[in-house]
Amino acid sequence: MGEVYVVTSGKGGVGKTTTVANIGTALAMCGNKVALVDADIGLRNLDVVMGLENRIVYDLVDVVEGFCKVKHALIKDKRVEGLYLLPAAQTRDKSAVNPAQMKEVCEQLSQDFDFVIVDCPAGIEQGFRNAIAGAEKAIVVTTPEVSAVRDADRVIGLLQPTNLYPPYLVINRYKPQMARRGDMLDVSDVQSTLALDVLGVIPDDEAIVVTTNKGEPAVFKNNSKAGQAFRNIARRILGEEVPLMELEPSDGLLGLFKRIVGLSR
Amino acid sequence: MGFWDRLFGKETPSKEIAKERLRLVLIHDRAAVSPSLMEALRDEIITVVNKYIEVDERSMTVDLKTVDSSVALVASIPVRNVRRGRLA
């Protein structure tokens, strides 16, 4: 029996889908059988981020409505052994699936896969309820901004009475230089506000835009810092002790001077 | 933020502003997430106040309000009668 994770955030645009694609791919690269499930019915995106959009035949709603079996709707990724995607339907909406059906799909998948990772839609309504229904563990993604942290806190509040509490925290799009000069909430600010364990900090990285343009997760790129951070998260999920990446650039003489005169914290 | 402003400590780092705004907004949000907490708080306030003053429980309101840069618990408790002998 595999483990079912849901990746959620409350706020849209913080990088849930990118996180699902990269952690999932990295787990498969480590030799695991992984199924990615796009629960964002009506606004599917995980297929595009994974570069699998041209191979969709059946989707999640077809499975739920009994038109096909789960294994027929799964798309096999050709780049990594053991990586599959269950796409969302694009022409339906959240009401096409209910939490009980979602739970059933997750249970079926967890029989055959080591990891099932559900990409949750933004918001806290039915799409969210569906996405979390079959999960055993949750990952909350946020960025170091007031709006994203606020929404993350709301989602954490909703997870509190469930088996998904406490979720893990991923801080995405982090800019170490800005945090250092006091113009961005830093890792400890976000972590202490939300009171969760940090599973990983993903530095802001242009490679994410470039790899997303091409439909290839950044974890394939050895020289991408964000890719490295996602690979580290996968190793932590697999139980390895991996320290948080050193994100601070060495700051040279000017930085040393600034620190001496107390300008830089 | 300009270098000289920071050198002379004129401007607060924007992160401190973000932290403070986040703190205030979360106090509100977290209280709103659990209406049962406000309910329990209201009931206990009534119990305590009722020992001294007879209050109109139905028209009582308890709410969190933002006043300047702090959050206040604001309770409006209409008084029906003061219990004789309890207030010296």
mmCIF file of C-alpha atoms in Angstrom:
data_model
loop_
_atom_site.group_PDB
_atom_site.id
_atom_site.type_symbol
_atom_site.label_atom_id
_atom_site.label_comp_id
_atom_site.label_asym_id
_atom_site.label_seq_id
_atom_site.Cartn_x
_atom_site.Cartn_y
_atom_site.Cartn_z
ATOM 1 C CA MET A 1 0.000 0.000 0.000
ATOM 2 C CA GLY A 2 1.380 3.355 -1.054
ATOM 3 C CA GLU A 3 1.009 6.717 0.623
ATOM 4 C CA VAL A 4 -1.442 9.332 -0.636
ATOM 5 C CA TYR A 5 -0.298 12.957 -0.416
ATOM 6 C CA VAL A 6 -2.303 16.060 -1.238
ATOM 7 C CA VAL A 7 -0.572 19.312 -2.175
ATOM 8 C CA THR A 8 -2.675 22.334 -1.261
ATOM 9 C CA SER A 9 -2.295 26.067 -0.560
ATOM 10 C CA GLY A 10 -5.577 27.961 -0.455
ATOM 11 C CA LYS A 11 -4.221 30.710 -2.665
ATOM 12 C CA GLY A 12 -3.767 30.132 -6.377
ATOM 13 C CA GLY A 13 -0.541 30.690 -8.241
ATOM 14 C CA VAL A 14 1.880 29.811 -5.449
ATOM 15 C CA GLY A 15 3.230 26.735 -7.237
ATOM 16 C CA LYS A 16 1.112 23.742 -6.225
ATOM 17 C CA THR A 17 1.158 22.154 -9.658
ATOM 18 C CA THR A 18 4.884 22.771 -10.114
ATOM 19 C CA THR A 19 5.469 21.232 -6.684
ATOM 20 C CA VAL A 20 3.392 18.151 -7.520
ATOM 21 C CA ALA A 21 5.155 17.673 -10.875
ATOM 22 C CA ASN A 22 8.639 18.051 -9.429
ATOM 23 C CA ILE A 23 8.271 16.084 -6.215
ATOM 24 C CA GLY A 24 6.456 13.327 -8.098
ATOM 25 C CA THR A 25 9.090 13.139 -10.818
ATOM 26 C CA ALA A 26 11.899 13.174 -8.259
ATOM 27 C CA LEU A 27 10.288 10.342 -6.294
ATOM 28 C CA ALA A 28 10.006 8.311 -9.514
ATOM 29 C CA MET A 29 13.653 9.075 -10.341
ATOM 30 C CA CYS A 30 14.522 7.491 -6.981
ATOM 31 C CA GLY A 31 12.885 4.276 -8.207
ATOM 32 C CA ASN A 32 9.364 4.634 -6.844
ATOM 33 C CA LYS A 33 6.091 4.006 -8.634
ATOM 34 C CA VAL A 34 4.275 7.347 -8.575
ATOM 35 C CA ALA A 35 0.777 8.422 -9.682
ATOM 36 C CA LEU A 36 0.049 12.145 -9.997
ATOM 37 C CA VAL A 37 -3.641 13.028 -9.786
ATOM 38 C CA ASP A 38 -4.938 16.353 -11.085
ATOM 39 C CA ALA A 39 -7.972 17.188 -8.937
ATOM 40 C CA ASP A 40 -8.483 20.613 -10.499
ATOM 41 C CA ILE A 41 -11.502 19.680 -12.604
ATOM 42 C CA GLY A 42 -12.358 22.292 -15.210
ATOM 43 C CA LEU A 43 -8.969 24.019 -14.943
ATOM 44 C CA ARG A 44 -6.518 21.195 -15.506
ATOM 45 C CA ASN A 45 -2.863 22.140 -15.686
ATOM 46 C CA LEU A 46 -0.750 19.311 -14.375
ATOM 47 C CA ASP A 47 -0.833 17.661 -17.824
ATOM 48 C CA VAL A 48 0.700 20.769 -19.414
ATOM 49 C CA VAL A 49 3.319 21.224 -16.703
ATOM 50 C CA MET A 50 4.291 17.569 -17.161
ATOM 51 C CA GLY A 51 4.278 17.898 -20.968
ATOM 52 C CA LEU A 52 1.702 15.108 -21.307
ATOM 53 C CA GLU A 53 -1.216 17.169 -22.631
ATOM 54 C CA ASN A 54 -1.268 15.498 -26.060
ATOM 55 C CA ARG A 55 -1.674 12.012 -24.701
ATOM 56 C CA ILE A 56 -4.895 12.326 -22.721
ATOM 57 C CA VAL A 57 -7.623 9.869 -23.661
ATOM 58 C CA TYR A 58 -9.628 9.387 -20.474
ATOM 59 C CA ASP A 59 -9.713 11.499 -17.321
ATOM 60 C CA LEU A 60 -10.625 11.458 -13.639
ATOM 61 C CA VAL A 61 -14.328 12.090 -14.307
ATOM 62 C CA ASP A 62 -14.453 9.195 -16.813
ATOM 63 C CA VAL A 63 -13.046 6.957 -14.083
ATOM 64 C CA VAL A 64 -15.471 8.206 -11.448
ATOM 65 C CA GLU A 65 -18.450 7.812 -13.793
ATOM 66 C CA GLY A 66 -17.418 4.292 -14.698
ATOM 67 C CA PHE A 67 -16.550 4.886 -18.367
ATOM 68 C CA CYS A 68 -13.124 3.375 -17.895
ATOM 69 C CA LYS A 69 -10.881 1.792 -15.297
ATOM 70 C CA VAL A 70 -8.267 3.846 -13.456
ATOM 71 C CA LYS A 71 -5.422 2.063 -15.228
ATOM 72 C CA HIS A 72 -6.835 3.020 -18.634
ATOM 73 C CA ALA A 73 -6.946 6.713 -17.756
ATOM 74 C CA LEU A 74 -3.358 6.778 -16.454
ATOM 75 C CA ILE A 75 -0.795 8.291 -18.826
ATOM 76 C CA LYS A 76 2.671 6.800 -18.615
ATOM 77 C CA ASP A 77 5.540 9.270 -18.584
ATOM 78 C CA LYS A 78 8.167 8.154 -21.110
ATOM 79 C CA ARG A 79 11.106 9.940 -19.448
ATOM 80 C CA VAL A 80 11.019 8.237 -16.059
ATOM 81 C CA GLU A 81 10.147 4.669 -15.249
ATOM 82 C CA GLY A 82 7.162 4.322 -12.915
ATOM 83 C CA LEU A 83 5.701 7.813 -13.328
ATOM 84 C CA TYR A 84 2.010 8.180 -14.285
ATOM 85 C CA LEU A 85 -0.556 10.976 -14.521
ATOM 86 C CA LEU A 86 -4.299 10.804 -13.961
ATOM 87 C CA PRO A 87 -5.541 13.984 -15.682
ATOM 88 C CA ALA A 88 -8.530 16.072 -14.614
ATOM 89 C CA ALA A 89 -11.500 16.635 -16.910
ATOM 90 C CA GLN A 90 -11.427 19.977 -18.653
ATOM 91 C CA THR A 91 -15.041 20.235 -19.782
ATOM 92 C CA ARG A 92 -16.679 19.584 -16.415
ATOM 93 C CA ASP A 93 -16.599 21.285 -13.010
ATOM 94 C CA LYS A 94 -15.891 20.415 -9.377
ATOM 95 C CA SER A 95 -19.384 19.039 -8.840
ATOM 96 C CA ALA A 96 -18.649 16.144 -11.230
ATOM 97 C CA VAL A 97 -16.791 14.375 -8.388
ATOM 98 C CA ASN A 98 -17.603 13.944 -4.718
ATOM 99 C CA PRO A 99 -15.264 13.200 -1.785
ATOM 100 C CA ALA A 100 -16.337 9.547 -1.499
ATOM 101 C CA GLN A 101 -15.530 8.901 -5.179
ATOM 102 C CA MET A 102 -12.196 10.661 -4.853
ATOM 103 C CA LYS A 103 -11.367 8.517 -1.838
ATOM 104 C CA GLU A 104 -12.195 5.412 -3.829
ATOM 105 C CA VAL A 105 -9.879 6.447 -6.695
ATOM 106 C CA CYS A 106 -7.020 7.195 -4.265
ATOM 107 C CA GLU A 107 -7.505 3.846 -2.550
ATOM 108 C CA GLN A 108 -7.368 1.998 -5.859
ATOM 109 C CA LEU A 109 -4.226 3.831 -6.917
ATOM 110 C CA SER A 110 -2.475 3.258 -3.613
ATOM 111 C CA GLN A 111 -2.753 -0.513 -4.212
ATOM 112 C CA ASP A 112 -0.440 -0.255 -7.217
ATOM 113 C CA PHE A 113 1.699 2.794 -6.457
ATOM 114 C CA ASP A 114 4.260 3.705 -3.793
ATOM 115 C CA PHE A 115 3.133 7.332 -3.893
ATOM 116 C CA VAL A 116 -0.088 8.971 -5.021
ATOM 117 C CA ILE A 117 0.164 12.781 -5.154
ATOM 118 C CA VAL A 118 -3.023 14.796 -5.546
ATOM 119 C CA ASP A 119 -2.832 18.311 -6.984
ATOM 120 C CA CYS A 120 -5.517 20.309 -5.168
ATOM 121 C CA PRO A 121 -7.293 23.237 -6.825
ATOM 122 C CA ALA A 122 -7.012 26.704 -5.292
ATOM 123 C CA GLY A 123 -9.744 27.663 -2.874
ATOM 124 C CA ILE A 124 -11.356 25.968 0.103
ATOM 125 C CA GLU A 125 -14.635 24.815 -1.403
ATOM 126 C CA GLN A 126 -15.719 21.546 -2.966
ATOM 127 C CA GLY A 127 -12.607 21.081 -5.100
ATOM 128 C CA PHE A 128 -10.520 21.272 -1.939
ATOM 129 C CA ARG A 129 -12.846 18.897 -0.081
ATOM 130 C CA ASN A 130 -12.581 16.415 -2.959
ATOM 131 C CA ALA A 131 -8.801 16.655 -3.197
ATOM 132 C CA ILE A 132 -8.152 16.035 0.491
ATOM 133 C CA ALA A 133 -10.737 13.261 0.855
ATOM 134 C CA GLY A 134 -8.474 10.357 -0.064
ATOM 135 C CA ALA A 135 -5.208 11.735 1.320
ATOM 136 C CA GLU A 136 -3.199 10.481 4.266
ATOM 137 C CA LYS A 137 -0.648 13.279 4.356
ATOM 138 C CA ALA A 138 -0.749 16.912 3.252
ATOM 139 C CA ILE A 139 1.800 19.384 1.962
ATOM 140 C CA VAL A 140 0.915 23.079 2.207
ATOM 141 C CA VAL A 141 2.703 25.295 -0.323
ATOM 142 C CA THR A 142 3.126 28.993 0.340
ATOM 143 C CA THR A 143 5.272 31.879 -0.848
ATOM 144 C CA PRO A 144 6.811 34.454 1.536
ATOM 145 C CA GLU A 145 3.986 36.957 1.033
ATOM 146 C CA VAL A 146 1.282 38.139 3.411
ATOM 147 C CA SER A 147 -1.583 36.972 1.172
ATOM 148 C CA ALA A 148 -0.157 33.491 0.562
ATOM 149 C CA VAL A 149 0.757 32.917 4.221
ATOM 150 C CA ARG A 150 -2.666 34.111 5.292
ATOM 151 C CA ASP A 151 -4.402 31.659 2.955
ATOM 152 C CA ALA A 152 -2.049 28.871 4.024
ATOM 153 C CA ASP A 153 -3.034 29.560 7.634
ATOM 154 C CA ARG A 154 -6.696 29.258 6.692
ATOM 155 C CA VAL A 155 -6.108 25.920 4.973
ATOM 156 C CA ILE A 156 -4.114 24.659 7.952
ATOM 157 C CA GLY A 157 -7.091 25.610 10.145
ATOM 158 C CA LEU A 158 -9.343 23.521 7.911
ATOM 159 C CA LEU A 159 -6.958 20.555 8.057
ATOM 160 C CA GLN A 160 -6.699 20.736 11.851
ATOM 161 C CA PRO A 161 -9.719 18.542 12.648
ATOM 162 C CA THR A 162 -8.674 15.951 10.012
ATOM 163 C CA ASN A 163 -6.116 13.157 9.854
ATOM 164 C CA LEU A 164 -4.000 15.447 7.637
ATOM 165 C CA TYR A 165 -2.861 17.635 10.531
ATOM 166 C CA PRO A 166 -0.102 18.662 10.892
ATOM 167 C CA PRO A 167 0.731 19.089 7.202
ATOM 168 C CA TYR A 168 4.258 19.683 5.922
ATOM 169 C CA LEU A 169 5.232 23.136 4.731
ATOM 170 C CA VAL A 170 6.943 24.039 1.451
ATOM 171 C CA ILE A 171 8.053 27.649 1.027
ATOM 172 C CA ASN A 172 8.212 28.416 -2.675
ATOM 173 C CA ARG A 173 9.737 31.245 -4.712
ATOM 174 C CA TYR A 174 12.092 32.292 -1.957
ATOM 175 C CA LYS A 175 14.540 35.110 -2.657
ATOM 176 C CA PRO A 176 17.415 34.823 -0.185
ATOM 177 C CA GLN A 177 18.911 38.203 -1.060
ATOM 178 C CA MET A 178 15.620 39.991 -0.448
ATOM 179 C CA ALA A 179 15.101 38.133 2.814
ATOM 180 C CA ARG A 180 18.619 39.035 3.885
ATOM 181 C CA ARG A 181 18.077 42.748 3.364
ATOM 182 C CA GLY A 182 14.743 42.637 5.176
ATOM 183 C CA ASP A 183 12.494 43.022 2.166
ATOM 184 C CA MET A 184 10.931 39.566 2.243
ATOM 185 C CA LEU A 185 9.575 37.388 5.040
ATOM 186 C CA ASP A 186 12.302 34.863 5.786
ATOM 187 C CA VAL A 187 12.024 31.118 6.351
ATOM 188 C CA SER A 188 11.799 31.424 10.126
ATOM 189 C CA ASP A 189 9.124 34.173 9.915
ATOM 190 C CA VAL A 190 6.899 31.958 7.777
ATOM 191 C CA GLN A 191 7.664 28.838 9.751
ATOM 192 C CA SER A 192 6.979 30.388 13.155
ATOM 193 C CA THR A 193 3.763 32.026 11.922
ATOM 194 C CA LEU A 194 2.338 28.772 10.576
ATOM 195 C CA ALA A 195 3.955 26.538 13.231
ATOM 196 C CA LEU A 196 4.685 23.653 10.863
ATOM 197 C CA ASP A 197 7.777 21.636 10.007
ATOM 198 C CA VAL A 198 9.440 22.873 6.832
ATOM 199 C CA LEU A 199 9.732 20.102 4.255
ATOM 200 C CA GLY A 200 11.640 22.336 1.872
ATOM 201 C CA VAL A 201 12.438 25.849 0.691
ATOM 202 C CA ILE A 202 12.405 26.364 -3.079
ATOM 203 C CA PRO A 203 14.473 29.306 -4.282
ATOM 204 C CA ASP A 204 12.989 31.542 -6.952
ATOM 205 C CA ASP A 205 14.545 30.202 -10.143
ATOM 206 C CA GLU A 206 14.179 31.168 -13.794
ATOM 207 C CA ALA A 207 14.706 27.516 -14.677
ATOM 208 C CA ILE A 208 11.152 26.862 -13.436
ATOM 209 C CA VAL A 209 9.753 29.158 -16.132
ATOM 210 C CA VAL A 210 11.996 27.660 -18.806
ATOM 211 C CA THR A 211 11.293 24.034 -17.870
ATOM 212 C CA THR A 212 7.554 24.742 -17.567
ATOM 213 C CA ASN A 213 7.636 26.267 -21.061
ATOM 214 C CA LYS A 214 9.011 22.981 -22.313
ATOM 215 C CA GLY A 215 6.836 20.711 -20.204
ATOM 216 C CA GLU A 216 9.765 19.151 -18.367
ATOM 217 C CA PRO A 217 9.928 19.250 -14.563
ATOM 218 C CA ALA A 218 12.981 21.166 -13.252
ATOM 219 C CA VAL A 219 14.224 18.135 -11.314
ATOM 220 C CA PHE A 220 15.638 16.843 -14.619
ATOM 221 C CA LYS A 221 18.023 19.788 -14.691
ATOM 222 C CA ASN A 222 21.068 19.186 -12.553
ATOM 223 C CA ASN A 223 22.113 22.831 -12.490
ATOM 224 C CA SER A 224 18.739 24.217 -11.374
ATOM 225 C CA LYS A 225 18.649 25.276 -7.724
ATOM 226 C CA ALA A 226 14.888 24.839 -7.572
ATOM 227 C CA GLY A 227 15.271 21.386 -9.132
ATOM 228 C CA GLN A 228 17.853 20.538 -6.483
ATOM 229 C CA ALA A 229 15.512 21.755 -3.727
ATOM 230 C CA PHE A 230 12.689 19.555 -5.079
ATOM 231 C CA ARG A 231 15.011 16.536 -5.298
ATOM 232 C CA ASN A 232 15.944 17.165 -1.648
ATOM 233 C CA ILE A 233 12.259 17.198 -0.693
ATOM 234 C CA ALA A 234 11.783 13.821 -2.383
ATOM 235 C CA ARG A 235 14.708 12.412 -0.396
ATOM 236 C CA ARG A 236 13.226 13.777 2.847
ATOM 237 C CA ILE A 237 9.879 12.147 2.009
ATOM 238 C CA LEU A 238 11.795 8.896 1.550
ATOM 239 C CA GLY A 239 13.126 9.273 5.077
ATOM 240 C CA GLU A 240 16.601 10.612 4.391
ATOM 241 C CA GLU A 241 18.057 13.350 6.583
ATOM 242 C CA VAL A 242 18.828 16.145 4.127
ATOM 243 C CA PRO A 243 19.700 19.566 5.569
ATOM 244 C CA LEU A 244 18.027 22.639 4.058
ATOM 245 C CA MET A 245 20.041 23.906 1.098
ATOM 246 C CA GLU A 246 22.459 26.776 1.575
ATOM 247 C CA LEU A 247 20.617 29.518 -0.306
ATOM 248 C CA GLU A 248 22.622 32.534 0.789
ATOM 249 C CA PRO A 249 25.180 33.625 -1.769
ATOM 250 C CA SER A 250 28.582 34.334 -0.307
ATOM 251 C CA ASP A 251 28.479 38.080 0.064
ATOM 252 C CA GLY A 252 32.080 39.139 -0.274
ATOM 253 C CA LEU A 253 33.677 42.265 1.141
ATOM 254 C CA LEU A 254 30.686 44.573 0.803
ATOM 255 C CA GLY A 255 28.450 42.114 2.636
ATOM 256 C CA LEU A 256 31.022 41.722 5.373
ATOM 257 C CA PHE A 257 31.196 45.495 5.746
ATOM 258 C CA LYS A 258 27.410 45.794 5.817
ATOM 259 C CA ARG A 259 27.175 43.178 8.484
ATOM 260 C CA ILE A 260 29.775 44.887 10.613
ATOM 261 C CA VAL A 261 27.901 48.176 10.496
ATOM 262 C CA GLY A 262 24.641 46.339 11.137
ATOM 263 C CA LEU A 263 22.919 47.099 7.849
ATOM 264 C CA SER A 264 22.367 43.532 6.938
ATOM 265 C CA ARG A 265 20.682 41.006 9.131
ATOM 266 C CA MET B 1 14.574 51.065 0.179
ATOM 267 C CA GLY B 2 17.491 53.411 -0.326
ATOM 268 C CA PHE B 3 20.888 52.781 1.143
ATOM 269 C CA TRP B 4 21.062 56.096 3.022
ATOM 270 C CA ASP B 5 17.594 55.728 4.482
ATOM 271 C CA ARG B 6 18.615 52.418 5.884
ATOM 272 C CA LEU B 7 21.962 53.706 7.077
ATOM 273 C CA PHE B 8 20.209 56.348 9.152
ATOM 274 C CA GLY B 9 17.407 54.029 10.149
ATOM 275 C CA LYS B 10 14.692 56.166 8.560
ATOM 276 C CA GLU B 11 12.642 53.361 7.103
ATOM 277 C CA THR B 12 11.326 50.125 8.569
ATOM 278 C CA PRO B 13 12.317 47.095 6.479
ATOM 279 C CA SER B 14 9.231 46.078 4.498
ATOM 280 C CA LYS B 15 9.453 42.607 5.982
ATOM 281 C CA GLU B 16 8.665 44.042 9.430
ATOM 282 C CA ILE B 17 5.590 45.733 7.972
ATOM 283 C CA ALA B 18 4.568 42.431 6.357
ATOM 284 C CA LYS B 19 5.029 40.566 9.648
ATOM 285 C CA GLU B 20 2.917 43.042 11.575
ATOM 286 C CA ARG B 21 0.127 43.057 8.984
ATOM 287 C CA LEU B 22 0.164 39.282 8.880
ATOM 288 C CA ARG B 23 -0.003 39.069 12.670
ATOM 289 C CA LEU B 24 -3.088 41.288 12.833
ATOM 290 C CA VAL B 25 -4.868 39.612 9.964
ATOM 291 C CA LEU B 26 -4.273 36.156 11.418
ATOM 292 C CA ILE B 27 -5.711 37.092 14.812
ATOM 293 C CA HIS B 28 -8.935 37.938 12.998
ATOM 294 C CA ASP B 29 -8.874 34.947 10.682
ATOM 295 C CA ARG B 30 -8.109 32.420 13.381
ATOM 296 C CA ALA B 31 -10.912 33.712 15.604
ATOM 297 C CA ALA B 32 -13.282 33.606 12.652
ATOM 298 C CA VAL B 33 -12.306 30.045 11.812
ATOM 299 C CA SER B 34 -13.758 28.881 15.137
ATOM 300 C CA PRO B 35 -17.070 30.565 15.935
ATOM 301 C CA SER B 36 -17.344 28.082 18.800
ATOM 302 C CA LEU B 37 -14.483 29.872 20.543
ATOM 303 C CA MET B 38 -16.302 33.210 20.393
ATOM 304 C CA GLU B 39 -19.446 31.475 21.629
ATOM 305 C CA ALA B 40 -17.646 29.946 24.592
ATOM 306 C CA LEU B 41 -15.986 33.265 25.391
ATOM 307 C CA ARG B 42 -19.341 35.035 25.262
ATOM 308 C CA ASP B 43 -20.978 32.510 27.575
ATOM 309 C CA GLU B 44 -18.236 32.774 30.166
ATOM 310 C CA ILE B 45 -18.292 36.558 30.091
ATOM 311 C CA ILE B 46 -22.046 36.442 30.762
ATOM 312 C CA THR B 47 -21.562 34.088 33.702
ATOM 313 C CA VAL B 48 -18.998 36.364 35.322
ATOM 314 C CA VAL B 49 -20.775 39.647 34.661
ATOM 315 C CA ASN B 50 -24.120 38.224 35.783
ATOM 316 C CA LYS B 51 -22.802 37.779 39.293
ATOM 317 C CA TYR B 52 -22.709 41.553 39.673
ATOM 318 C CA ILE B 53 -24.945 43.014 37.053
ATOM 319 C CA GLU B 54 -28.129 41.799 35.456
ATOM 320 C CA VAL B 55 -27.482 41.965 31.723
ATOM 321 C CA ASP B 56 -29.505 41.575 28.580
ATOM 322 C CA GLU B 57 -27.916 38.453 27.166
ATOM 323 C CA ARG B 58 -29.803 38.543 23.889
ATOM 324 C CA SER B 59 -28.555 41.913 22.733
ATOM 325 C CA MET B 60 -24.998 41.379 23.901
ATOM 326 C CA THR B 61 -22.265 41.365 21.242
ATOM 327 C CA VAL B 62 -18.655 40.174 21.489
ATOM 328 C CA ASP B 63 -16.346 40.845 18.595
ATOM 329 C CA LEU B 64 -12.723 41.347 17.627
ATOM 330 C CA LYS B 65 -12.046 44.769 16.157
ATOM 331 C CA THR B 66 -8.917 46.316 14.728
ATOM 332 C CA VAL B 67 -8.153 49.598 16.429
ATOM 333 C CA ASP B 68 -5.154 51.397 14.941
ATOM 334 C CA SER B 69 -2.400 48.815 15.051
ATOM 335 C CA SER B 70 -3.855 46.459 17.629
ATOM 336 C CA VAL B 71 -6.735 44.057 17.849
ATOM 337 C CA ALA B 72 -9.281 44.599 20.631
ATOM 338 C CA LEU B 73 -11.931 42.352 22.060
ATOM 339 C CA VAL B 74 -14.979 44.614 22.084
ATOM 340 C CA ALA B 75 -18.004 43.542 24.107
ATOM 341 C CA SER B 76 -21.220 45.475 24.230
ATOM 342 C CA ILE B 77 -23.322 44.345 27.205
ATOM 343 C CA PRO B 78 -26.637 46.139 27.823
ATOM 344 C CA VAL B 79 -27.330 46.403 31.574
ATOM 345 C CA ARG B 80 -30.835 45.631 32.871
ATOM 346 C CA ASN B 81 -30.238 46.135 36.542
ATOM 347 C CA VAL B 82 -27.439 46.293 39.085
ATOM 348 C CA ARG B 83 -27.694 43.632 41.727
ATOM 349 C CA ARG B 84 -28.105 45.389 45.099
ATOM 350 C CA GLY B 85 -25.264 45.010 47.522
ATOM 351 C CA ARG B 86 -22.822 43.511 45.061
ATOM 352 C CA LEU B 87 -21.263 46.805 44.027
ATOM 353 C CA ALA B 88 -19.975 48.630 47.039
#
